[in-house]
Every structure is written in C-alpha cells, then in structure tokens.
Tab-separated table of C-alpha atoms in Angstrom:
chain	number	residue	atom	x	y	z
A	11	MET	CA	-21.465	5.983	33.892
A	12	HIS	CA	-22.189	2.397	34.817
A	13	ALA	CA	-21.128	-0.598	32.750
A	14	PRO	CA	-24.005	-2.663	31.351
A	15	PRO	CA	-24.813	-5.936	33.147
A	16	ALA	CA	-22.849	-8.933	31.973
A	17	ASP	CA	-25.908	-10.551	30.421
A	18	THR	CA	-26.871	-7.634	28.147
A	19	PRO	CA	-25.462	-6.649	24.744
A	20	ALA	CA	-22.584	-4.194	24.894
A	21	LEU	CA	-24.219	-1.055	23.473
A	22	PRO	CA	-23.391	2.590	24.122
A	23	PRO	CA	-25.504	4.037	26.939
A	24	GLN	CA	-28.641	5.956	25.948
A	25	GLN	CA	-28.288	4.815	22.348
A	26	SER	CA	-30.923	2.955	20.414
A	27	VAL	CA	-29.461	0.401	18.048
A	28	THR	CA	-31.398	-2.096	15.984
A	29	PRO	CA	-30.454	-5.634	17.063
A	30	ALA	CA	-28.057	-7.476	14.805
A	31	ARG	CA	-29.544	-9.836	12.259
A	32	THR	CA	-28.548	-13.462	12.075
A	33	ASP	CA	-29.472	-14.156	8.427
A	34	GLY	CA	-26.260	-12.751	6.970
A	35	ARG	CA	-27.812	-9.411	6.009
A	36	PRO	CA	-26.866	-6.092	7.596
A	37	THR	CA	-28.803	-4.174	10.156
A	38	PRO	CA	-30.827	-1.255	8.806
A	39	ALA	CA	-29.001	1.979	8.135
A	40	ALA	CA	-28.380	4.243	11.090
A	41	PRO	CA	-30.934	7.020	11.570
A	42	PRO	CA	-29.848	10.544	10.605
A	43	ALA	CA	-29.197	11.507	14.223
A	44	GLU	CA	-26.388	8.962	14.354
A	45	ARG	CA	-24.677	10.370	11.263
A	46	SER	CA	-23.374	13.453	13.035
A	47	ALA	CA	-19.752	14.554	12.824
A	48	PRO	CA	-17.229	12.174	14.399
A	49	PRO	CA	-16.340	13.065	18.008
A	50	TRP	CA	-13.040	14.787	18.745
A	51	TRP	CA	-11.363	11.664	20.060
A	52	MET	CA	-11.763	9.917	16.705
A	53	TRP	CA	-10.026	12.802	14.983
A	54	ALA	CA	-7.340	12.651	17.683
A	55	ALA	CA	-6.791	8.952	16.954
A	56	VAL	CA	-6.585	9.608	13.204
A	57	SER	CA	-4.144	12.478	13.787
A	58	GLY	CA	-2.001	10.277	15.992
A	59	LEU	CA	-1.891	7.543	13.369
A	60	PHE	CA	-0.957	10.113	10.725
A	61	LEU	CA	1.953	11.338	12.846
A	62	VAL	CA	3.166	7.766	13.405
A	63	TYR	CA	2.951	6.902	9.695
A	64	ALA	CA	4.540	10.166	8.585
A	65	THR	CA	7.395	9.765	11.058
A	66	LEU	CA	8.125	6.221	9.869
A	67	SER	CA	8.025	7.173	6.183
A	68	LEU	CA	9.988	10.415	6.419
A	69	ARG	CA	12.698	9.035	8.690
A	70	THR	CA	13.130	6.041	6.398
A	71	HIS	CA	13.511	8.397	3.447
A	72	GLU	CA	15.877	10.729	5.295
A	73	ARG	CA	18.114	7.792	6.243
A	74	LEU	CA	18.546	6.943	2.533
A	75	LEU	CA	16.519	3.746	2.873
A	76	SER	CA	13.786	4.451	0.319
A	77	HIS	CA	14.029	2.889	-3.122
A	78	SER	CA	13.961	3.523	-6.837
A	79	PHE	CA	11.402	0.692	-7.088
A	80	ASP	CA	8.853	1.955	-6.045
A	81	LEU	CA	9.060	5.450	-4.543
A	82	ALA	CA	11.012	7.020	-7.407
A	83	ILE	CA	8.730	5.468	-10.033
A	84	PHE	CA	5.614	6.878	-8.398
A	85	GLU	CA	7.195	10.273	-7.911
A	86	GLN	CA	8.095	10.343	-11.602
A	87	ALA	CA	4.443	9.567	-12.360
A	88	VAL	CA	3.182	12.389	-10.159
A	89	ARG	CA	5.809	14.777	-11.525
A	90	SER	CA	4.615	13.941	-15.036
A	91	TYR	CA	1.026	14.800	-14.140
A	92	ALA	CA	2.204	17.999	-12.445
A	93	GLU	CA	4.023	18.980	-15.645
A	94	GLY	CA	0.874	18.411	-17.662
A	95	HIS	CA	1.522	15.151	-19.500
A	96	LEU	CA	0.789	11.454	-19.117
A	97	PRO	CA	3.018	9.665	-16.611
A	98	VAL	CA	6.402	8.360	-17.675
A	99	SER	CA	9.229	6.861	-15.642
A	100	GLU	CA	12.930	7.001	-16.437
A	101	VAL	CA	13.517	4.341	-13.781
A	102	LYS	CA	11.419	1.870	-15.787
A	103	GLY	CA	13.109	2.942	-19.038
A	104	PRO	CA	13.599	6.035	-21.217
A	105	GLY	CA	10.200	7.671	-21.497
A	106	PHE	CA	8.451	4.519	-20.263
A	107	PRO	CA	4.634	5.063	-20.219
A	108	LEU	CA	3.453	4.103	-16.740
A	109	LEU	CA	-0.188	3.710	-17.771
A	110	GLY	CA	1.076	0.716	-19.736
A	111	ASP	CA	2.553	-0.774	-16.568
A	112	HIS	CA	-0.293	-0.312	-14.092
A	113	PHE	CA	-3.495	1.595	-14.772
A	114	SER	CA	-3.493	4.086	-11.882
A	115	PRO	CA	-4.802	7.459	-13.092
A	116	VAL	CA	-5.780	8.255	-9.491
A	117	LEU	CA	-2.181	9.433	-8.997
A	118	ALA	CA	-3.066	12.597	-10.909
A	119	LEU	CA	-4.855	13.772	-7.742
A	120	LEU	CA	-1.436	14.356	-6.157
A	121	ALA	CA	-0.281	16.745	-8.894
A	122	PRO	CA	-1.620	19.914	-7.167
A	123	LEU	CA	0.250	18.950	-3.985
A	124	TYR	CA	3.390	18.361	-6.039
A	125	TRP	CA	3.110	21.867	-7.487
A	126	ILE	CA	3.355	23.171	-3.919
A	127	TRP	CA	6.146	20.867	-2.775
A	128	PRO	CA	7.940	18.886	-5.503
A	129	SER	CA	9.430	16.152	-3.365
A	130	ALA	CA	9.104	12.470	-2.575
A	131	ARG	CA	7.986	13.618	0.867
A	132	THR	CA	4.760	14.888	-0.678
A	133	LEU	CA	3.847	11.344	-1.710
A	134	LEU	CA	4.833	9.893	1.659
A	135	LEU	CA	2.749	12.419	3.597
A	136	ALA	CA	-0.221	11.898	1.285
A	137	GLN	CA	-0.015	8.151	1.853
A	138	ALA	CA	0.170	8.655	5.624
A	139	ALA	CA	-2.967	10.818	5.514
A	140	LEU	CA	-4.918	8.436	3.278
A	141	VAL	CA	-4.180	5.385	5.403
A	142	ALA	CA	-4.750	7.201	8.699
A	143	VAL	CA	-8.159	8.551	7.689
A	144	SER	CA	-9.271	5.041	6.719
A	145	ALA	CA	-9.602	4.263	10.440
A	146	LEU	CA	-12.413	6.815	10.745
A	147	PRO	CA	-15.288	4.918	9.035
A	148	LEU	CA	-14.391	1.736	10.913
A	149	MET	CA	-14.330	3.545	14.254
A	150	ARG	CA	-17.642	5.296	13.567
A	151	TRP	CA	-19.284	1.995	12.721
A	152	ALA	CA	-17.809	0.291	15.797
A	153	HIS	CA	-18.938	3.210	17.945
A	154	ARG	CA	-22.537	2.913	16.779
A	155	ALA	CA	-22.662	-0.857	16.936
A	156	LEU	CA	-20.467	-1.732	19.906
A	157	GLY	CA	-19.706	1.362	21.956
A	158	THR	CA	-16.916	3.831	22.602
A	159	ALA	CA	-14.367	1.412	24.063
A	160	ALA	CA	-14.750	-0.920	21.093
A	161	ALA	CA	-14.307	1.958	18.656
A	162	VAL	CA	-11.072	3.037	20.329
A	163	VAL	CA	-9.586	-0.457	20.511
A	164	ILE	CA	-10.605	-1.456	16.992
A	165	GLY	CA	-9.405	1.841	15.533
A	166	LEU	CA	-5.982	1.567	17.145
A	167	ALA	CA	-5.595	-2.174	16.521
A	168	TYR	CA	-6.427	-1.545	12.875
A	169	GLY	CA	-4.208	1.511	12.596
A	170	LEU	CA	-1.233	-0.267	14.147
A	171	SER	CA	-1.780	-3.555	12.317
A	172	TRP	CA	1.166	-5.138	10.554
A	173	GLY	CA	-0.468	-5.051	7.112
A	174	LEU	CA	-0.783	-1.282	7.150
A	175	ALA	CA	2.654	-0.883	8.711
A	176	SER	CA	4.304	-2.994	6.015
A	177	GLY	CA	2.830	-0.766	3.332
A	178	ILE	CA	3.776	2.454	5.110
A	179	GLY	CA	7.278	1.179	5.794
A	180	PHE	CA	7.997	0.364	2.163
A	181	ASP	CA	7.930	3.505	0.057
A	182	PHE	CA	4.687	4.763	-1.540
A	183	HIS	CA	2.062	2.874	-3.551
A	184	GLU	CA	-1.117	3.696	-5.388
A	185	TRP	CA	-2.971	1.256	-3.124
A	186	ALA	CA	-2.903	3.995	-0.479
A	187	PHE	CA	-5.920	5.472	-2.285
A	188	ALA	CA	-7.741	2.143	-2.098
A	189	VAL	CA	-7.482	1.829	1.688
A	190	PRO	CA	-9.931	4.624	2.682
A	191	LEU	CA	-12.246	3.751	-0.212
A	192	LEU	CA	-12.444	0.157	0.990
A	193	ALA	CA	-12.985	1.197	4.592
A	194	CYS	CA	-15.832	3.544	3.628
A	195	SER	CA	-17.412	1.024	1.272
A	196	LEU	CA	-17.332	-1.899	3.683
A	197	ALA	CA	-18.480	0.161	6.657
A	198	ALA	CA	-21.452	1.292	4.563
A	199	LEU	CA	-22.102	-2.254	3.379
A	200	GLY	CA	-22.040	-3.573	6.935
A	201	GLN	CA	-24.552	-0.940	8.058
A	202	GLY	CA	-26.993	-1.586	5.238
A	203	ARG	CA	-26.220	1.553	3.219
A	204	LEU	CA	-25.842	-0.445	0.033
A	205	ARG	CA	-25.909	2.388	-2.477
A	206	ALA	CA	-23.191	4.195	-0.549
A	207	ALA	CA	-21.155	0.978	-0.445
A	208	VAL	CA	-21.264	0.657	-4.230
A	209	TRP	CA	-20.472	4.304	-4.914
A	210	TRP	CA	-17.491	4.206	-2.560
A	211	ALA	CA	-16.241	1.049	-4.315
A	212	LEU	CA	-16.426	2.191	-7.940
A	213	PRO	CA	-13.482	4.678	-7.731
A	214	LEU	CA	-11.271	1.668	-6.919
A	215	LEU	CA	-11.264	0.997	-10.671
A	216	LEU	CA	-9.057	4.090	-11.072
A	217	VAL	CA	-6.582	2.942	-8.415
A	218	LYS	CA	-5.205	-0.154	-10.109
A	219	GLU	CA	-6.355	-2.707	-12.638
A	220	ASP	CA	-6.459	-5.573	-10.117
A	221	MET	CA	-9.126	-3.766	-8.067
A	222	GLY	CA	-11.790	-4.817	-10.578
A	223	LEU	CA	-12.482	-8.146	-8.900
A	224	THR	CA	-12.623	-6.469	-5.492
A	225	VAL	CA	-15.274	-4.089	-6.823
A	226	ALA	CA	-17.116	-7.097	-8.242
A	227	ALA	CA	-17.055	-8.832	-4.846
A	228	ILE	CA	-18.484	-5.736	-3.134
A	229	GLY	CA	-21.154	-5.451	-5.820
A	230	LEU	CA	-22.216	-9.076	-5.427
A	231	LEU	CA	-22.442	-8.752	-1.645
A	232	ALA	CA	-24.511	-5.591	-2.017
A	233	ALA	CA	-26.835	-7.343	-4.466
A	234	TRP	CA	-27.249	-10.332	-2.141
A	235	ARG	CA	-28.011	-8.145	0.850
A	236	ALA	CA	-30.385	-5.893	-1.076
A	237	GLY	CA	-32.944	-8.637	-1.633
A	238	LYS	CA	-35.218	-8.917	-4.638
A	239	GLY	CA	-36.088	-5.245	-4.885
A	240	GLY	CA	-32.652	-3.614	-5.003
A	241	ARG	CA	-30.150	-5.904	-6.650
A	242	ARG	CA	-29.677	-3.946	-9.849
A	243	LEU	CA	-27.004	-1.521	-8.638
A	244	GLY	CA	-24.923	-4.239	-6.981
A	245	ILE	CA	-25.025	-6.461	-10.055
A	246	ALA	CA	-24.148	-3.500	-12.263
A	247	ALA	CA	-21.122	-2.755	-10.063
A	248	ALA	CA	-20.016	-6.388	-10.203
A	249	VAL	CA	-20.263	-6.437	-13.999
A	250	ALA	CA	-18.441	-3.099	-14.248
A	251	GLY	CA	-15.592	-4.414	-12.087
A	252	VAL	CA	-15.073	-7.568	-14.142
A	253	VAL	CA	-15.482	-5.864	-17.527
A	254	TRP	CA	-13.169	-3.003	-16.656
A	255	MET	CA	-10.460	-5.304	-15.315
A	256	ALA	CA	-10.644	-7.390	-18.504
A	257	LEU	CA	-10.450	-4.287	-20.683
A	258	ALA	CA	-7.535	-2.885	-18.681
A	259	MET	CA	-5.479	-6.077	-18.729
A	260	LEU	CA	-6.313	-7.261	-22.248
A	261	VAL	CA	-6.657	-3.982	-24.155
A	262	VAL	CA	-5.559	-0.781	-22.408
A	263	LEU	CA	-2.339	-1.902	-20.734
A	264	PRO	CA	-1.043	-3.934	-23.721
A	265	ALA	CA	-1.794	-0.989	-26.024
A	266	LEU	CA	0.238	1.396	-23.875
A	267	ASN	CA	3.058	-0.963	-22.887
A	268	PRO	CA	6.110	-0.943	-25.195
A	269	SER	CA	6.115	-4.758	-25.140
A	270	GLY	CA	2.535	-4.906	-26.436
A	271	SER	CA	1.438	-7.106	-23.540
A	272	TYR	CA	0.367	-6.967	-19.899
A	273	PHE	CA	3.701	-7.551	-18.188
A	274	TYR	CA	2.385	-8.887	-14.870
A	275	ALA	CA	0.436	-11.679	-16.512
A	276	GLY	CA	3.778	-13.451	-16.508
A	277	PHE	CA	3.551	-13.858	-12.744
A	278	LEU	CA	0.507	-16.055	-13.265
A	279	GLY	CA	2.132	-18.095	-16.023
A	280	GLY	CA	3.372	-21.627	-15.584
A	281	GLY	CA	6.595	-22.876	-14.192
A	282	GLY	CA	7.393	-20.516	-11.340
A	283	ASP	CA	7.037	-23.259	-8.748
A	284	GLY	CA	8.278	-26.097	-10.841
A	285	ALA	CA	4.794	-27.399	-11.525
A	286	GLY	CA	5.079	-26.933	-15.283
A	287	SER	CA	2.762	-24.988	-17.519
A	288	GLY	CA	-0.683	-25.331	-19.042
A	289	LEU	CA	-3.818	-26.804	-17.486
A	290	GLY	CA	-1.925	-28.977	-15.011
A	291	SER	CA	-0.052	-25.978	-13.622
A	292	LEU	CA	-3.259	-23.947	-13.369
A	293	LEU	CA	-5.023	-26.773	-11.521
A	294	HIS	CA	-2.088	-27.136	-9.153
A	295	LYS	CA	-1.991	-23.412	-8.396
A	296	ALA	CA	-5.741	-23.177	-7.828
A	297	THR	CA	-5.735	-26.050	-5.322
A	298	ILE	CA	-2.603	-27.284	-3.549
A	299	GLY	CA	-0.675	-24.251	-4.733
A	300	LEU	CA	-2.863	-21.922	-2.656
A	301	VAL	CA	-1.499	-23.407	0.569
A	302	THR	CA	2.014	-24.377	-0.502
A	303	PRO	CA	4.689	-23.476	0.270
A	304	GLU	CA	3.917	-22.966	3.935
A	305	THR	CA	4.657	-19.238	3.626
A	306	LYS	CA	1.159	-18.778	2.181
A	307	VAL	CA	-0.499	-20.442	5.161
A	308	ALA	CA	1.624	-18.426	7.578
A	309	THR	CA	0.567	-15.215	5.829
A	310	LEU	CA	-3.101	-16.189	6.045
A	311	VAL	CA	-2.740	-16.864	9.765
A	312	MET	CA	-0.992	-13.519	10.235
A	313	LEU	CA	-3.778	-11.736	8.362
A	314	LEU	CA	-6.556	-13.231	10.481
A	315	ALA	CA	-4.774	-13.151	13.847
A	316	PRO	CA	-5.412	-9.436	14.605
A	317	THR	CA	-9.160	-10.141	14.393
A	318	LEU	CA	-8.858	-13.328	16.472
A	319	PHE	CA	-10.095	-15.165	13.352
A	320	LEU	CA	-13.571	-13.721	13.969
A	321	ALA	CA	-13.419	-12.025	10.573
A	322	LEU	CA	-14.219	-15.444	9.125
A	323	ARG	CA	-17.711	-15.181	10.664
A	324	SER	CA	-18.676	-12.237	8.457
A	325	PRO	CA	-19.496	-12.448	4.733
A	326	LEU	CA	-17.499	-9.227	4.307
A	327	VAL	CA	-14.329	-11.322	4.485
A	328	LEU	CA	-15.172	-12.582	0.980
A	329	VAL	CA	-14.097	-9.197	-0.405
A	330	ALA	CA	-10.526	-10.229	0.452
A	331	ALA	CA	-10.761	-13.360	-1.711
A	332	PRO	CA	-9.678	-11.806	-5.067
A	333	THR	CA	-6.481	-10.363	-3.576
A	334	LEU	CA	-5.674	-13.568	-1.705
A	335	LEU	CA	-6.288	-15.666	-4.820
A	336	TRP	CA	-4.050	-13.714	-7.179
A	337	ARG	CA	-1.320	-13.626	-4.554
A	338	GLY	CA	-1.687	-17.349	-3.977
A	339	VAL	CA	-1.421	-18.345	-7.652
A	340	SER	CA	1.399	-15.908	-8.419
A	341	ASP	CA	4.837	-17.262	-9.262
A	342	TYR	CA	6.460	-14.242	-7.601
A	343	ALA	CA	7.523	-15.375	-4.127
A	344	SER	CA	7.277	-11.881	-2.596
A	345	HIS	CA	3.506	-12.000	-3.160
A	346	TRP	CA	3.197	-14.894	-0.719
A	347	GLY	CA	4.709	-13.379	2.401
A	348	THR	CA	4.074	-10.551	4.843
A	349	GLY	CA	6.683	-8.144	3.528
A	350	PHE	CA	6.320	-5.100	1.306
A	351	HIS	CA	2.875	-3.569	0.658
A	352	TYR	CA	0.855	-6.541	-0.548
A	353	SER	CA	-1.371	-6.771	2.537
A	354	LEU	CA	-2.186	-3.057	2.656
A	355	THR	CA	-5.623	-3.355	1.062
A	356	LEU	CA	-6.571	-6.454	3.049
A	357	MET	CA	-6.558	-4.852	6.489
A	358	PRO	CA	-9.653	-2.620	6.067
A	359	ILE	CA	-11.547	-5.633	4.718
A	360	LEU	CA	-10.603	-7.890	7.604
A	361	PHE	CA	-11.291	-5.302	10.301
A	362	ALA	CA	-14.650	-4.437	8.739
A	363	ALA	CA	-15.478	-8.148	8.881
A	364	PHE	CA	-14.311	-8.125	12.510
A	365	VAL	CA	-16.697	-5.305	13.429
A	366	GLU	CA	-19.610	-7.012	11.719
A	367	ALA	CA	-18.819	-10.362	13.322
A	368	LEU	CA	-18.779	-8.822	16.799
A	369	HIS	CA	-22.032	-6.990	16.151
A	370	ARG	CA	-23.844	-9.967	14.626
A	371	ARG	CA	-22.860	-12.208	17.536
A	372	GLY	CA	-24.761	-9.947	19.931
A	373	THR	CA	-22.069	-10.693	22.483
A	374	THR	CA	-22.344	-9.713	26.123
A	375	ALA	CA	-20.344	-6.862	27.589
A	376	ALA	CA	-17.952	-9.316	29.244
A	377	GLY	CA	-17.523	-11.255	26.024
A	378	LEU	CA	-16.918	-8.090	24.036
A	379	ARG	CA	-14.255	-7.010	26.515
A	380	ARG	CA	-12.487	-10.333	26.090
A	381	TYR	CA	-12.473	-10.016	22.309
A	382	LEU	CA	-11.228	-6.445	22.453
A	383	LEU	CA	-8.474	-7.311	24.913
A	384	GLY	CA	-7.473	-10.215	22.690
A	385	ALA	CA	-7.294	-8.029	19.582
A	386	ALA	CA	-5.287	-5.389	21.439
A	387	GLY	CA	-2.952	-8.059	22.808
A	388	VAL	CA	-2.260	-9.519	19.378
A	389	CYS	CA	-1.605	-6.035	18.037
A	390	LEU	CA	0.915	-5.309	20.795
A	391	LEU	CA	2.611	-8.686	20.399
A	392	MET	CA	3.086	-8.134	16.671
A	393	LEU	CA	4.176	-4.509	16.947
A	394	PRO	CA	7.925	-5.084	17.544
A	395	SER	CA	8.188	-7.455	14.575
A	396	HIS	CA	6.907	-5.167	11.809
A	397	ALA	CA	7.820	-1.791	10.357
A	398	LEU	CA	6.321	0.318	13.148
A	399	GLY	CA	8.550	-1.490	15.611
A	400	GLN	CA	11.450	0.522	14.204
A	401	LEU	CA	10.088	3.571	16.008
A	402	LEU	CA	10.993	1.863	19.287
A	403	GLN	CA	14.593	1.152	18.282
A	404	PRO	CA	17.338	3.737	19.032
A	405	PRO	CA	19.175	3.254	15.683
A	406	PHE	CA	16.073	4.490	13.859
A	407	TRP	CA	16.548	7.930	15.386
A	408	LYS	CA	20.266	8.204	14.629
A	409	THR	CA	21.382	9.789	11.366
A	410	ASP	CA	24.526	8.418	9.788
A	411	PRO	CA	26.987	11.268	9.000
A	412	ARG	CA	27.266	9.789	5.515
A	413	VAL	CA	23.742	11.032	4.749
A	414	ALA	CA	24.960	14.639	4.738
A	415	VAL	CA	27.878	13.617	2.531
A	416	ALA	CA	25.512	11.958	0.065
A	417	HIS	CA	23.451	15.121	-0.281
A	418	ARG	CA	26.574	17.234	-0.628
A	419	VAL	CA	27.776	15.044	-3.485
A	420	MET	CA	24.355	14.932	-5.179
A	421	ASP	CA	24.059	18.726	-4.923
A	422	ARG	CA	26.864	18.993	-7.476
A	423	ILE	CA	24.594	17.511	-10.138
A	424	PRO	CA	22.842	20.355	-12.010
A	425	ASP	CA	19.059	20.519	-12.307
A	426	GLY	CA	17.662	18.903	-15.442
A	427	ALA	CA	20.652	16.611	-15.940
A	428	THR	CA	20.408	12.951	-16.921
A	429	VAL	CA	21.696	10.714	-14.131
A	430	GLN	CA	22.175	7.089	-13.173
A	431	ALA	CA	22.358	6.468	-9.440
A	432	SER	CA	22.446	3.780	-6.783
A	433	ASP	CA	19.041	2.452	-5.765
A	434	TYR	CA	18.824	4.381	-2.479
A	435	LEU	CA	19.993	7.649	-4.042
A	436	VAL	CA	17.505	7.688	-6.927
A	437	PRO	CA	14.490	8.949	-4.871
A	438	HIS	CA	16.490	12.012	-3.790
A	439	LEU	CA	17.098	13.142	-7.360
A	440	VAL	CA	13.707	12.606	-9.017
A	441	HIS	CA	12.306	16.071	-8.303
A	442	ARG	CA	15.003	17.928	-10.249
A	443	THR	CA	16.757	15.542	-12.652
A	444	SER	CA	16.005	12.803	-15.160
A	445	VAL	CA	17.264	9.908	-13.070
A	446	SER	CA	17.437	6.165	-13.652
A	447	LEU	CA	18.973	3.204	-11.856
A	448	PHE	CA	22.646	2.338	-12.286
A	449	GLY	CA	23.026	-1.270	-13.417
A	450	TRP	CA	19.405	-1.664	-14.537
A	451	ALA	CA	19.341	-2.999	-18.078
A	452	ASP	CA	16.534	-0.674	-19.206
A	453	SER	CA	18.057	2.534	-17.824
A	454	ARG	CA	18.828	5.383	-20.205
A	455	PRO	CA	22.346	4.699	-21.567
A	456	ASP	CA	25.249	7.122	-21.196
A	457	PRO	CA	23.745	9.705	-18.831
A	458	GLU	CA	25.572	12.932	-18.109
A	459	TRP	CA	26.249	11.934	-14.505
A	460	ILE	CA	26.680	8.772	-12.432
A	461	VAL	CA	26.484	8.833	-8.636
A	462	LEU	CA	27.073	5.708	-6.549
A	463	ASP	CA	27.328	4.567	-2.963
A	464	THR	CA	30.219	2.117	-3.044
A	465	ARG	CA	30.127	1.307	0.668
A	466	ILE	CA	26.588	0.052	0.989
A	467	ALA	CA	26.313	-3.453	2.427
A	468	ALA	CA	26.478	-6.220	-0.157
A	469	GLU	CA	23.093	-7.658	0.868
A	470	LEU	CA	21.453	-4.286	0.225
A	471	ARG	CA	22.927	-3.760	-3.220
A	472	TRP	CA	20.552	-4.020	-6.124
A	473	PRO	CA	20.402	-4.647	-9.027
A	474	LEU	CA	24.159	-5.324	-9.151
A	475	ASN	CA	26.279	-7.207	-6.649
A	476	PRO	CA	29.617	-5.593	-5.631
A	477	ILE	CA	31.627	-7.457	-8.289
A	478	ASP	CA	29.260	-6.640	-11.131
A	479	GLU	CA	29.056	-3.036	-9.967
A	480	SER	CA	32.854	-2.747	-10.084
A	481	ILE	CA	32.848	-4.156	-13.614
A	482	ALA	CA	30.105	-1.749	-14.718
A	483	LEU	CA	31.972	1.156	-13.147
A	484	ALA	CA	35.199	0.215	-14.962
A	485	GLU	CA	33.270	0.025	-18.228
A	486	ALA	CA	31.850	3.500	-17.599
A	487	ARG	CA	35.324	4.888	-17.052
A	488	GLY	CA	36.338	3.261	-20.285
A	489	ARG	CA	33.569	5.164	-22.070
A	490	GLY	CA	34.948	8.488	-20.881
A	491	TYR	CA	33.456	9.058	-17.427
A	492	ARG	CA	35.791	10.814	-15.009
A	493	THR	CA	35.637	11.267	-11.225
A	494	VAL	CA	34.246	14.627	-10.109
A	495	ALA	CA	33.891	13.876	-6.394
A	496	GLU	CA	34.710	10.988	-4.086
A	497	GLU	CA	33.920	11.171	-0.384
A	498	SER	CA	33.028	8.618	2.297
A	499	GLY	CA	32.291	5.992	-0.340
A	500	PHE	CA	30.105	8.205	-2.521
A	501	LEU	CA	31.408	8.482	-6.021
A	502	LEU	CA	30.331	11.099	-8.589
A	503	LEU	CA	31.339	10.752	-12.217
A	504	SER	CA	30.691	12.994	-15.194
A	505	ARG	CA	30.904	12.144	-18.866
A	506	THR	CA	33.655	13.999	-20.724
A	507	ARG	CA	32.497	15.768	-23.838
C-alpha cells in the first residue's frame, strides 16, 4: 500500500468520501456500505482499554483506596434497585433517598449484574466497559473520514486521555453512562446523521439532572445543521433538555430530598469566592469568575491540549459549554481543577470536535501526520501525571499485608448488621451490611459495630482528623462499645446489649 501524495487529502485508499464542507455543516451521512461492522482492530483497541481501566479500578479497590463518597453510595443505590426498591444510601444518612440527591435512574440498569455478583467490583467493571466502548464511535468516524492510522491514534489518545483516567481512577460515577452516549451522539452529529444524534442524546436525561443543558446544546446544533426543512426534532430535543432539567432541579429533586430543596444549588450561591451574594456575585462569576482563580484557566488548557487546541475549530466544542460554565461558576473548588471525575464527560465532546476539525480542514497527508503525532505526543507526556500513570509505578502492584488483616477483621461482622466504618473500609462492607461512615454527622447513630483503621495517614483521614477521631472513639466506648478485635491498627468494636 502506498501513502497518498503530500498534496492530496489523507483518505483511506479505495474509499470514496464526500469532501468536507466549509460552511460549518456536516458532510452527508455515510452510505450504507460504510456502516458495516467495525474491523477487528477496533474491537482489540476497545478490549485493551477495558483491561487497562478495569486493572486500575480493581487494584485501587483491592488496595483499600476506594471511598465511601462515592463508590459506596453508588453501590448502595444499585443494591437498592437489585432488591426491588427505590435507591437509598446509608452513607448519605439513614434511609436517605438518592433520587432526591441526584436524578440518576439509569443506575437501575446495573441491577441485573448485581444479582449475579453483588460487589463494588461489578460497578467498577461496568464503568470500565462503558468508557472503553465509547472509543468505538469516534474511531469509526475517524476511520471513514481520515483513514486507519488516524482512527488508531485518535482512539488511543482519547482512551488514554487524562479526563477519562481521572474518572476511572476515582471510584464509580453515573456519568460513565453518559460517555458512550455522548460519543455516539456527537459522532452521528458530525457525520450528518442528525436524527441519530438526537436519539442518542435524549437518554442523557436519565443519567443526571445536569445533562439537560448538554442535550439542549446537541439539539440546537442538530437544528442549525438540519437547515430549514428538518429543524423540528433538534428544537424539540433542546426544549426537552431545558424543561426536564428545570423540572428535575426545581420540582423532582426538592420533593424527594429530606431538606425540601436541591442541595447542589448551594454550590452556585453567593459568597464561595468572597465576591458576596446577589446580582453582583452572579455577574462576577459569569465574567471574571470564569477565568479566576488561575486553576480554571489551567484546567481549560489541559482539556484542549490533547486535541492540540484544534477542537476549537469545530462547532461541536460548544456542547462542552454547559459543563464548563457550571464548573466555572461553582463555589466548590474541586469543580475547577483536573482531579476527580469532573472532566469525564468532556473528553468525548472534545475528541469529536477534534475529528471534525481535522476532517473539515481537508489537511494533506503530511499535515495530518503532524497533527496525529502531536496528539499522541501530548497523550504520552501527560500519561505519567494522571491516574493511569500509576500502572507504571511498582508500588501500585504491591499489596500491603494490612489489607488481608483488614478483611480478616471485617469478616467478623455478621451479614445484615449495622456498621460505621472508616472511609476506605466502607466500600468493602456495602454488599452485605448496612454501613455508614464513622464521624459523618448524618450517619446512623449507635450502630451494632464500628470498624476503624487507626493507622491511616493523617492527610488521608476523612471526615475526622486523628484528634477528633480519638475523641469520637472515646465517646463510643463511653456509650458501651467494647473491643472485639484489634490487629495491625484495625480496631473492631461491638455495642454491648
């Protein structure tokens, strides 16, 4: 096979592709012959990404580094669905209704898997599969538009991107369902399959209440690209996204939340950055506050860097605007940075915009190679600094002997018991006990058992620091709790009857 001349567009050999448009609208949909099953190497890439994600998640969990917030909360939700009732979480509070916290009924889809294997690992493996398969629609689009080499590079650069890795490396989240839906929707939108784009986007409304504006953005883009004759579906999707988000935040969630309000609205309230409250605070947040402190600008640069900033040349990048805006105006500092899972849903948007930008430019083969090498280089440079970089570090593969001790101590707690536990121990008890977090003000009071790790590093302790934990432990002993087991810093107490 010969490479195309340097002055011709980089297209797969013997493949007829409609030239890219320059008016902002997509190329016509691919003919049926190009919608055949993905080639084996795409499935191999997806399988490889799944193995990488699953290894990172499972090893993190096995090393007692997963958390009560959020893995245990989501497992309690899935366990509730598996038991045939609406989701509740003991970690959030006794019988706390999770549909009053975030509206994520999509989690019910995991209940059948939980029947087979009631474990936090079920959620982690499901997340790994959902995120890995999201690379498939992007690779298929890149393959049709740019060729095999581009599909491989873009698929791997996307799959190993820091935004996905941060989400995989930090427990499980309902946004895992949004990632493949977004990838399918935006790949369809970029190829002119506007109805498919809208239908792939609408299920996002069942993932989380904040997805409404993202659905609206996809709907508006579909309506704009459809022209005069086919705008109705896109506009309907945009209206549905906005209306449903308003209903969820103003009616459904307050009705189901014990506080009678939408809790997370407080993150958008005044005062978090010292700018005061009211109209002045809102104006500040919507302008200067979007780029201050500098963490927000650094995050934006990090988001665009894997696409060499070419994502900005595609209108598809506008679908990222709702997520970036609510993160930017939030008073919660963790929303601003690159940690945790907050960039998980942005990566399929940005890489879809990257594919479209490369295709619309009609770049030469030499130019395309430069862009692909640049994207791959950025991906490799960032790899050691994010969660996937742990796979390259020897300590990640070593198991502390204390892990076996922890399980031996926890095994003494009978099934069905009420328990309070240290943050890192909670996820290992969810599947068979009613467990909450020791030291959390809303935890169920006076459980039958308390199990703690008293040797964990002070900087990792949450929600209590070592001094407050010692005080809380002394108070528990004063209420009649007695030591049942104590080994290698793990302490098990039972309430005397």
